């Protein structure tokens, strides 16, 4: 039987590509094996022939949307034990044309730390998670593979009055989180995690081990908010810890539409960024069943941390936000570290050990973000409610995080994270689904995109800003290989506004061949 020419060419191309892939893979492994004469790297290399490969791959995948049979898988996963092994991986990958994806906690919303369209190796930082705390001088060194939970736990073990202003979810890796900004419940008091990075250890494309002094202020600026994946492998951060009082107060007050949620939320927009810096009140919006049979409503959960006791909080609320009707019984006093468990959703009385647990239940999701500079009118909020009545929203929500306070005092160019003064709050849109298959994915992703389109008149414009740690490939992507400054500016100015230019400059100096790249990495000028 004769094959049609096009089919023949395809078959030839396919076998050529497969052979090249196998070749790349084997040469890369051989290269690493050469090094293994001097160290134990062979013990931390996983290929699909290895029985632990799937376990290691899936151990920190947080979005099953990127863990389907058709998701491209790494040819190799390496979990280095030290700096020299990272240098070996980078050197072999460059010699043999393997792309490197660095993974710390694996929370990237678009799976960029463990999925790539080209042959790739995952450099997984799981074995590099040492944390050392210097209580006397209020700083810590934390390796990138540590989670926020591990960091918070270690801080609390050593001090009751030191804390750190990073994210709410304990399983997040500090490698990705700090390099994209990183915020939590004390951002109004202290700003972001990245604002508190005072030194870092990084391995660059040439395999050099650099600290703040040897990398210079440009590169040190870029990795604190510009996304680590573009500039090298961050091995560890030195961070300044912050004082926290021995007693803090938390509350969650729920209001649905029948309980005046629209008006209270509308009012919240006028006060949330102006409160005392010690007070953080975010709002979590979800669909809910109404008390009227068969009807749906929207619930606004006003979820708060106050850095002090309730004796001070209650008068503050009475003065600044009486519409919420906060009463003594709504408030619970606890230590700062217990508030970390509270915001992570653990029941009260839970042992701090849960912070060391790196596993979490995961279902597929898609997220997007926006910044709000002017209060949204009630009619605009009502339009959001309409979207909650759609079928895809069984597991959907909006999280509104107030800015102001310290966030407004830090200049837009101090670090690459530019969303400072002028922002009342940030919105995170989230939709989850447990059904498998492309139809479920498409309908939920389409819901969140429709909601995002609806929100356009109410949020920041030119550019429509977004938070890089809520990675969203809908806002633009690079071409694999070569991306023009102009093309990358489409997404780059949304994440970084005017800082994008300086990031491109730093990239051009430190990684001119664009070795460290992904779908939204900073491109060098060619
Ligand atoms: P992951 O390992 O996936 O890395 C993310 C990116 O950083 C990738 O591009 C990766 O290549 C790169 N990278 C990772 N380690 C690196 C290293 N050592 N050197 C160089 N590049 C590296 N954010 C927030 O600010 N506040 C919050 O409260 C939350 N809450 C939250 C909850 C949940 C459930 C999720 C899934 C995510 C969040 N986030 C968040 C977002 C989070 O900050 C963001 O996804 C971080 O990039 C995650 O960092 P990881 O190291 O876990 O991710």
PDB file of N, CA and C in Angstrom, residues 368-438:
ATOM      1  N   UNK A 368      -8.376  34.827  37.748  1.00  0.00           N
ATOM      2  CA  UNK A 368      -7.987  36.062  37.070  1.00  0.00           C
ATOM      3  C   UNK A 368      -7.951  37.168  38.137  1.00  0.00           C
ATOM      4  N   UNK A 369      -7.373  38.302  37.789  1.00  0.00           N
ATOM      5  CA  UNK A 369      -7.314  39.366  38.799  1.00  0.00           C
ATOM      6  C   UNK A 369      -7.542  40.741  38.186  1.00  0.00           C
ATOM      7  N   UNK A 370      -7.911  41.680  39.036  1.00  0.00           N
ATOM      8  CA  UNK A 370      -8.145  43.067  38.636  1.00  0.00           C
ATOM      9  C   UNK A 370      -7.815  43.998  39.793  1.00  0.00           C
ATOM     10  N   UNK A 371      -7.589  45.261  39.468  1.00  0.00           N
ATOM     11  CA  UNK A 371      -7.397  46.279  40.495  1.00  0.00           C
ATOM     12  C   UNK A 371      -8.501  47.321  40.383  1.00  0.00           C
ATOM     13  N   UNK A 372      -9.019  47.746  41.539  1.00  0.00           N
ATOM     14  CA  UNK A 372     -10.136  48.700  41.554  1.00  0.00           C
ATOM     15  C   UNK A 372      -9.641  50.023  42.126  1.00  0.00           C
ATOM     16  N   UNK A 373      -9.819  51.095  41.333  1.00  0.00           N
ATOM     17  CA  UNK A 373      -9.313  52.411  41.755  1.00  0.00           C
ATOM     18  C   UNK A 373     -10.442  53.360  42.134  1.00  0.00           C
ATOM     19  N   UNK A 374     -11.656  53.035  41.692  1.00  0.00           N
ATOM     20  CA  UNK A 374     -12.830  53.836  42.062  1.00  0.00           C
ATOM     21  C   UNK A 374     -13.927  52.871  42.509  1.00  0.00           C
ATOM     22  N   UNK A 375     -14.675  53.240  43.551  1.00  0.00           N
ATOM     23  CA  UNK A 375     -15.708  52.312  44.035  1.00  0.00           C
ATOM     24  C   UNK A 375     -16.674  51.918  42.899  1.00  0.00           C
ATOM     25  N   UNK A 376     -17.049  50.666  42.902  1.00  0.00           N
ATOM     26  CA  UNK A 376     -17.999  50.172  41.891  1.00  0.00           C
ATOM     27  C   UNK A 376     -19.407  50.559  42.362  1.00  0.00           C
ATOM     28  N   UNK A 377     -20.224  51.175  41.487  1.00  0.00           N
ATOM     29  CA  UNK A 377     -21.575  51.554  41.935  1.00  0.00           C
ATOM     30  C   UNK A 377     -22.422  50.312  42.257  1.00  0.00           C
ATOM     31  N   UNK A 378     -23.487  50.530  43.020  1.00  0.00           N
ATOM     32  CA  UNK A 378     -24.343  49.391  43.396  1.00  0.00           C
ATOM     33  C   UNK A 378     -24.868  48.658  42.169  1.00  0.00           C
ATOM     34  N   UNK A 379     -25.183  49.428  41.128  1.00  0.00           N
ATOM     35  CA  UNK A 379     -25.710  48.763  39.912  1.00  0.00           C
ATOM     36  C   UNK A 379     -24.649  47.825  39.322  1.00  0.00           C
ATOM     37  N   UNK A 380     -23.384  48.212  39.422  1.00  0.00           N
ATOM     38  CA  UNK A 380     -22.292  47.368  38.920  1.00  0.00           C
ATOM     39  C   UNK A 380     -22.179  46.093  39.750  1.00  0.00           C
ATOM     40  N   UNK A 381     -22.319  46.227  41.071  1.00  0.00           N
ATOM     41  CA  UNK A 381     -22.250  45.045  41.943  1.00  0.00           C
ATOM     42  C   UNK A 381     -23.408  44.098  41.617  1.00  0.00           C
ATOM     43  N   UNK A 382     -24.580  44.693  41.345  1.00  0.00           N
ATOM     44  CA  UNK A 382     -25.747  43.841  41.047  1.00  0.00           C
ATOM     45  C   UNK A 382     -25.536  43.006  39.781  1.00  0.00           C
ATOM     46  N   UNK A 383     -24.766  43.575  38.851  1.00  0.00           N
ATOM     47  CA  UNK A 383     -24.436  42.812  37.639  1.00  0.00           C
ATOM     48  C   UNK A 383     -23.565  41.595  37.958  1.00  0.00           C
ATOM     49  N   UNK A 384     -22.703  41.744  38.974  1.00  0.00           N
ATOM     50  CA  UNK A 384     -21.877  40.587  39.393  1.00  0.00           C
ATOM     51  C   UNK A 384     -22.800  39.507  39.968  1.00  0.00           C
ATOM     52  N   UNK A 385     -23.763  39.936  40.767  1.00  0.00           N
ATOM     53  CA  UNK A 385     -24.675  38.944  41.386  1.00  0.00           C
ATOM     54  C   UNK A 385     -25.343  38.093  40.301  1.00  0.00           C
ATOM     55  N   UNK A 386     -25.735  38.762  39.197  1.00  0.00           N
ATOM     56  CA  UNK A 386     -26.418  38.008  38.122  1.00  0.00           C
ATOM     57  C   UNK A 386     -25.557  36.841  37.663  1.00  0.00           C
ATOM     58  N   UNK A 387     -24.241  37.092  37.581  1.00  0.00           N
ATOM     59  CA  UNK A 387     -23.329  36.031  37.095  1.00  0.00           C
ATOM     60  C   UNK A 387     -23.222  34.875  38.092  1.00  0.00           C
ATOM     61  N   UNK A 388     -23.472  35.173  39.352  1.00  0.00           N
ATOM     62  CA  UNK A 388     -23.419  34.098  40.356  1.00  0.00           C
ATOM     63  C   UNK A 388     -24.603  33.139  40.241  1.00  0.00           C
ATOM     64  N   UNK A 389     -25.654  33.568  39.552  1.00  0.00           N
ATOM     65  CA  UNK A 389     -26.817  32.686  39.439  1.00  0.00           C
ATOM     66  C   UNK A 389     -26.652  31.666  38.315  1.00  0.00           C
ATOM     67  N   UNK A 390     -25.544  31.778  37.568  1.00  0.00           N
ATOM     68  CA  UNK A 390     -25.339  30.831  36.461  1.00  0.00           C
ATOM     69  C   UNK A 390     -24.827  29.506  37.005  1.00  0.00           C
ATOM     70  N   UNK A 391     -25.060  28.448  36.249  1.00  0.00           N
ATOM     71  CA  UNK A 391     -24.802  27.091  36.717  1.00  0.00           C
ATOM     72  C   UNK A 391     -23.330  26.822  37.044  1.00  0.00           C
ATOM     73  N   UNK A 392     -22.422  27.474  36.307  1.00  0.00           N
ATOM     74  CA  UNK A 392     -20.983  27.198  36.496  1.00  0.00           C
ATOM     75  C   UNK A 392     -20.464  27.678  37.845  1.00  0.00           C
ATOM     76  N   UNK A 393     -21.290  28.399  38.602  1.00  0.00           N
ATOM     77  CA  UNK A 393     -20.743  29.071  39.773  1.00  0.00           C
ATOM     78  C   UNK A 393     -20.932  28.314  41.081  1.00  0.00           C
ATOM     79  N   UNK A 394     -21.221  27.009  40.964  1.00  0.00           N
ATOM     80  CA  UNK A 394     -21.391  26.260  42.208  1.00  0.00           C
ATOM     81  C   UNK A 394     -20.175  26.421  43.113  1.00  0.00           C
ATOM     82  N   UNK A 395     -18.995  26.469  42.483  1.00  0.00           N
ATOM     83  CA  UNK A 395     -17.767  26.657  43.258  1.00  0.00           C
ATOM     84  C   UNK A 395     -17.008  27.832  42.653  1.00  0.00           C
ATOM     85  N   UNK A 396     -17.521  29.003  42.912  1.00  0.00           N
ATOM     86  CA  UNK A 396     -16.841  30.177  42.352  1.00  0.00           C
ATOM     87  C   UNK A 396     -16.823  31.262  43.408  1.00  0.00           C
ATOM     88  N   UNK A 397     -15.915  32.179  43.270  1.00  0.00           N
ATOM     89  CA  UNK A 397     -15.876  33.241  44.249  1.00  0.00           C
ATOM     90  C   UNK A 397     -15.039  34.414  43.791  1.00  0.00           C
ATOM     91  N   UNK A 398     -15.264  35.535  44.458  1.00  0.00           N
ATOM     92  CA  UNK A 398     -14.425  36.714  44.248  1.00  0.00           C
ATOM     93  C   UNK A 398     -13.817  37.036  45.604  1.00  0.00           C
ATOM     94  N   UNK A 399     -12.525  37.316  45.621  1.00  0.00           N
ATOM     95  CA  UNK A 399     -11.899  37.735  46.882  1.00  0.00           C
ATOM     96  C   UNK A 399     -11.416  39.169  46.701  1.00  0.00           C
ATOM     97  N   UNK A 400     -11.933  40.058  47.532  1.00  0.00           N
ATOM     98  CA  UNK A 400     -11.574  41.470  47.431  1.00  0.00           C
ATOM     99  C   UNK A 400     -10.604  41.795  48.560  1.00  0.00           C
ATOM    100  N   UNK A 401      -9.389  42.148  48.208  1.00  0.00           N
ATOM    101  CA  UNK A 401      -8.339  42.400  49.202  1.00  0.00           C
ATOM    102  C   UNK A 401      -8.033  43.895  49.273  1.00  0.00           C
ATOM    103  N   UNK A 402      -8.246  44.498  50.452  1.00  0.00           N
ATOM    104  CA  UNK A 402      -8.048  45.949  50.557  1.00  0.00           C
ATOM    105  C   UNK A 402      -6.574  46.328  50.504  1.00  0.00           C
ATOM    106  N   UNK A 403      -6.291  47.447  49.877  1.00  0.00           N
ATOM    107  CA  UNK A 403      -4.942  48.013  49.850  1.00  0.00           C
ATOM    108  C   UNK A 403      -4.909  49.227  50.786  1.00  0.00           C
ATOM    109  N   UNK A 404      -4.150  50.243  50.433  1.00  0.00           N
ATOM    110  CA  UNK A 404      -3.994  51.391  51.334  1.00  0.00           C
ATOM    111  C   UNK A 404      -2.964  51.063  52.402  1.00  0.00           C
ATOM    112  N   UNK A 405      -2.845  51.945  53.397  1.00  0.00           N
ATOM    113  CA  UNK A 405      -1.853  51.735  54.461  1.00  0.00           C
ATOM    114  C   UNK A 405      -0.456  51.714  53.875  1.00  0.00           C
ATOM    115  N   UNK A 406       0.357  50.772  54.327  1.00  0.00           N
ATOM    116  CA  UNK A 406       1.753  50.681  53.876  1.00  0.00           C
ATOM    117  C   UNK A 406       1.843  50.498  52.354  1.00  0.00           C
ATOM    118  N   UNK A 407       0.858  49.801  51.780  1.00  0.00           N
ATOM    119  CA  UNK A 407       0.897  49.552  50.335  1.00  0.00           C
ATOM    120  C   UNK A 407       0.949  50.865  49.549  1.00  0.00           C
ATOM    121  N   UNK A 408       0.308  51.911  50.103  1.00  0.00           N
ATOM    122  CA  UNK A 408       0.298  53.205  49.393  1.00  0.00           C
ATOM    123  C   UNK A 408       1.555  54.012  49.657  1.00  0.00           C
ATOM    124  N   UNK A 409       2.319  53.610  50.655  1.00  0.00           N
ATOM    125  CA  UNK A 409       3.504  54.415  51.002  1.00  0.00           C
ATOM    126  C   UNK A 409       4.738  53.993  50.203  1.00  0.00           C
ATOM    127  N   UNK A 410       4.707  52.789  49.665  1.00  0.00           N
ATOM    128  CA  UNK A 410       5.886  52.282  48.944  1.00  0.00           C
ATOM    129  C   UNK A 410       5.772  52.709  47.477  1.00  0.00           C
ATOM    130  N   UNK A 411       6.884  53.195  46.930  1.00  0.00           N
ATOM    131  CA  UNK A 411       6.808  53.731  45.568  1.00  0.00           C
ATOM    132  C   UNK A 411       6.571  52.610  44.550  1.00  0.00           C
ATOM    133  N   UNK A 412       5.951  52.963  43.433  1.00  0.00           N
ATOM    134  CA  UNK A 412       5.596  51.980  42.395  1.00  0.00           C
ATOM    135  C   UNK A 412       6.822  51.311  41.791  1.00  0.00           C
ATOM    136  N   UNK A 413       7.979  51.973  41.914  1.00  0.00           N
ATOM    137  CA  UNK A 413       9.167  51.399  41.284  1.00  0.00           C
ATOM    138  C   UNK A 413      10.169  50.839  42.297  1.00  0.00           C
ATOM    139  N   UNK A 414       9.793  50.815  43.577  1.00  0.00           N
ATOM    140  CA  UNK A 414      10.733  50.304  44.591  1.00  0.00           C
ATOM    141  C   UNK A 414      11.120  48.867  44.277  1.00  0.00           C
ATOM    142  N   UNK A 415      10.139  48.080  43.896  1.00  0.00           N
ATOM    143  CA  UNK A 415      10.384  46.719  43.393  1.00  0.00           C
ATOM    144  C   UNK A 415       9.483  46.582  42.149  1.00  0.00           C
ATOM    145  N   UNK A 416       9.587  45.523  41.358  1.00  0.00           N
ATOM    146  CA  UNK A 416       8.788  45.458  40.124  1.00  0.00           C
ATOM    147  C   UNK A 416       7.269  45.435  40.341  1.00  0.00           C
ATOM    148  N   UNK A 417       6.803  44.995  41.503  1.00  0.00           N
ATOM    149  CA  UNK A 417       5.365  44.998  41.812  1.00  0.00           C
ATOM    150  C   UNK A 417       4.895  46.447  41.877  1.00  0.00           C
ATOM    151  N   UNK A 418       4.033  46.891  40.927  1.00  0.00           N
ATOM    152  CA  UNK A 418       3.767  48.323  40.831  1.00  0.00           C
ATOM    153  C   UNK A 418       2.435  48.793  41.439  1.00  0.00           C
ATOM    154  N   UNK A 419       1.605  47.866  41.937  1.00  0.00           N
ATOM    155  CA  UNK A 419       0.218  48.231  42.284  1.00  0.00           C
ATOM    156  C   UNK A 419       0.166  48.829  43.688  1.00  0.00           C
ATOM    157  N   UNK A 420       0.404  50.115  43.787  1.00  0.00           N
ATOM    158  CA  UNK A 420       0.544  50.735  45.116  1.00  0.00           C
ATOM    159  C   UNK A 420      -0.541  51.809  45.322  1.00  0.00           C
ATOM    160  N   UNK A 421      -0.129  53.097  45.564  1.00  0.00           N
ATOM    161  CA  UNK A 421      -1.122  54.124  45.876  1.00  0.00           C
ATOM    162  C   UNK A 421      -2.160  54.219  44.755  1.00  0.00           C
ATOM    163  N   UNK A 422      -3.386  54.517  45.134  1.00  0.00           N
ATOM    164  CA  UNK A 422      -4.426  54.690  44.118  1.00  0.00           C
ATOM    165  C   UNK A 422      -5.283  53.446  43.945  1.00  0.00           C
ATOM    166  N   UNK A 423      -4.843  52.328  44.506  1.00  0.00           N
ATOM    167  CA  UNK A 423      -5.664  51.119  44.422  1.00  0.00           C
ATOM    168  C   UNK A 423      -6.463  50.958  45.706  1.00  0.00           C
ATOM    169  N   UNK A 424      -7.779  50.852  45.562  1.00  0.00           N
ATOM    170  CA  UNK A 424      -8.596  50.620  46.763  1.00  0.00           C
ATOM    171  C   UNK A 424      -8.491  49.148  47.148  1.00  0.00           C
ATOM    172  N   UNK A 425      -8.651  48.294  46.136  1.00  0.00           N
ATOM    173  CA  UNK A 425      -8.557  46.862  46.423  1.00  0.00           C
ATOM    174  C   UNK A 425      -8.263  46.071  45.163  1.00  0.00           C
ATOM    175  N   UNK A 426      -7.858  44.837  45.401  1.00  0.00           N
ATOM    176  CA  UNK A 426      -7.594  43.901  44.302  1.00  0.00           C
ATOM    177  C   UNK A 426      -8.713  42.877  44.291  1.00  0.00           C
ATOM    178  N   UNK A 427      -9.124  42.469  43.095  1.00  0.00           N
ATOM    179  CA  UNK A 427     -10.114  41.385  43.004  1.00  0.00           C
ATOM    180  C   UNK A 427      -9.415  40.148  42.475  1.00  0.00           C
ATOM    181  N   UNK A 428      -9.666  39.034  43.127  1.00  0.00           N
ATOM    182  CA  UNK A 428      -9.290  37.756  42.532  1.00  0.00           C
ATOM    183  C   UNK A 428     -10.592  37.027  42.187  1.00  0.00           C
ATOM    184  N   UNK A 429     -10.706  36.620  40.924  1.00  0.00           N
ATOM    185  CA  UNK A 429     -11.869  35.841  40.486  1.00  0.00           C
ATOM    186  C   UNK A 429     -11.424  34.381  40.451  1.00  0.00           C
ATOM    187  N   UNK A 430     -12.257  33.497  40.949  1.00  0.00           N
ATOM    188  CA  UNK A 430     -11.894  32.074  40.969  1.00  0.00           C
ATOM    189  C   UNK A 430     -13.089  31.225  40.579  1.00  0.00           C
ATOM    190  N   UNK A 431     -12.844  30.215  39.761  1.00  0.00           N
ATOM    191  CA  UNK A 431     -13.899  29.219  39.532  1.00  0.00           C
ATOM    192  C   UNK A 431     -13.258  27.837  39.594  1.00  0.00           C
ATOM    193  N   UNK A 432     -13.910  26.930  40.315  1.00  0.00           N
ATOM    194  CA  UNK A 432     -13.409  25.553  40.503  1.00  0.00           C
ATOM    195  C   UNK A 432     -14.408  24.579  39.892  1.00  0.00           C
ATOM    196  N   UNK A 433     -13.929  23.420  39.492  1.00  0.00           N
ATOM    197  CA  UNK A 433     -14.835  22.352  39.047  1.00  0.00           C
ATOM    198  C   UNK A 433     -14.180  20.996  39.291  1.00  0.00           C
ATOM    199  N   UNK A 434     -15.039  20.016  39.575  1.00  0.00           N
ATOM    200  CA  UNK A 434     -14.480  18.689  39.859  1.00  0.00           C
ATOM    201  C   UNK A 434     -14.685  17.732  38.696  1.00  0.00           C
ATOM    202  N   UNK A 435     -15.546  18.113  37.729  1.00  0.00           N
ATOM    203  CA  UNK A 435     -15.774  17.228  36.583  1.00  0.00           C
ATOM    204  C   UNK A 435     -14.517  17.166  35.716  1.00  0.00           C
ATOM    205  N   UNK A 436     -14.262  16.003  35.139  1.00  0.00           N
ATOM    206  CA  UNK A 436     -13.114  15.885  34.239  1.00  0.00           C
ATOM    207  C   UNK A 436     -13.546  16.193  32.813  1.00  0.00           C
ATOM    208  N   UNK A 437     -12.584  16.404  31.936  1.00  0.00           N
ATOM    209  CA  UNK A 437     -12.878  16.558  30.506  1.00  0.00           C
ATOM    210  C   UNK A 437     -12.907  17.998  30.051  1.00  0.00           C
ATOM    211  N   UNK A 438     -12.781  18.151  28.724  1.00  0.00           N
ATOM    212  CA  UNK A 438     -12.633  19.500  28.182  1.00  0.00           C
ATOM    213  C   UNK A 438     -13.931  20.301  28.238  1.00  0.00           C
TER     214      UNK A 438
END
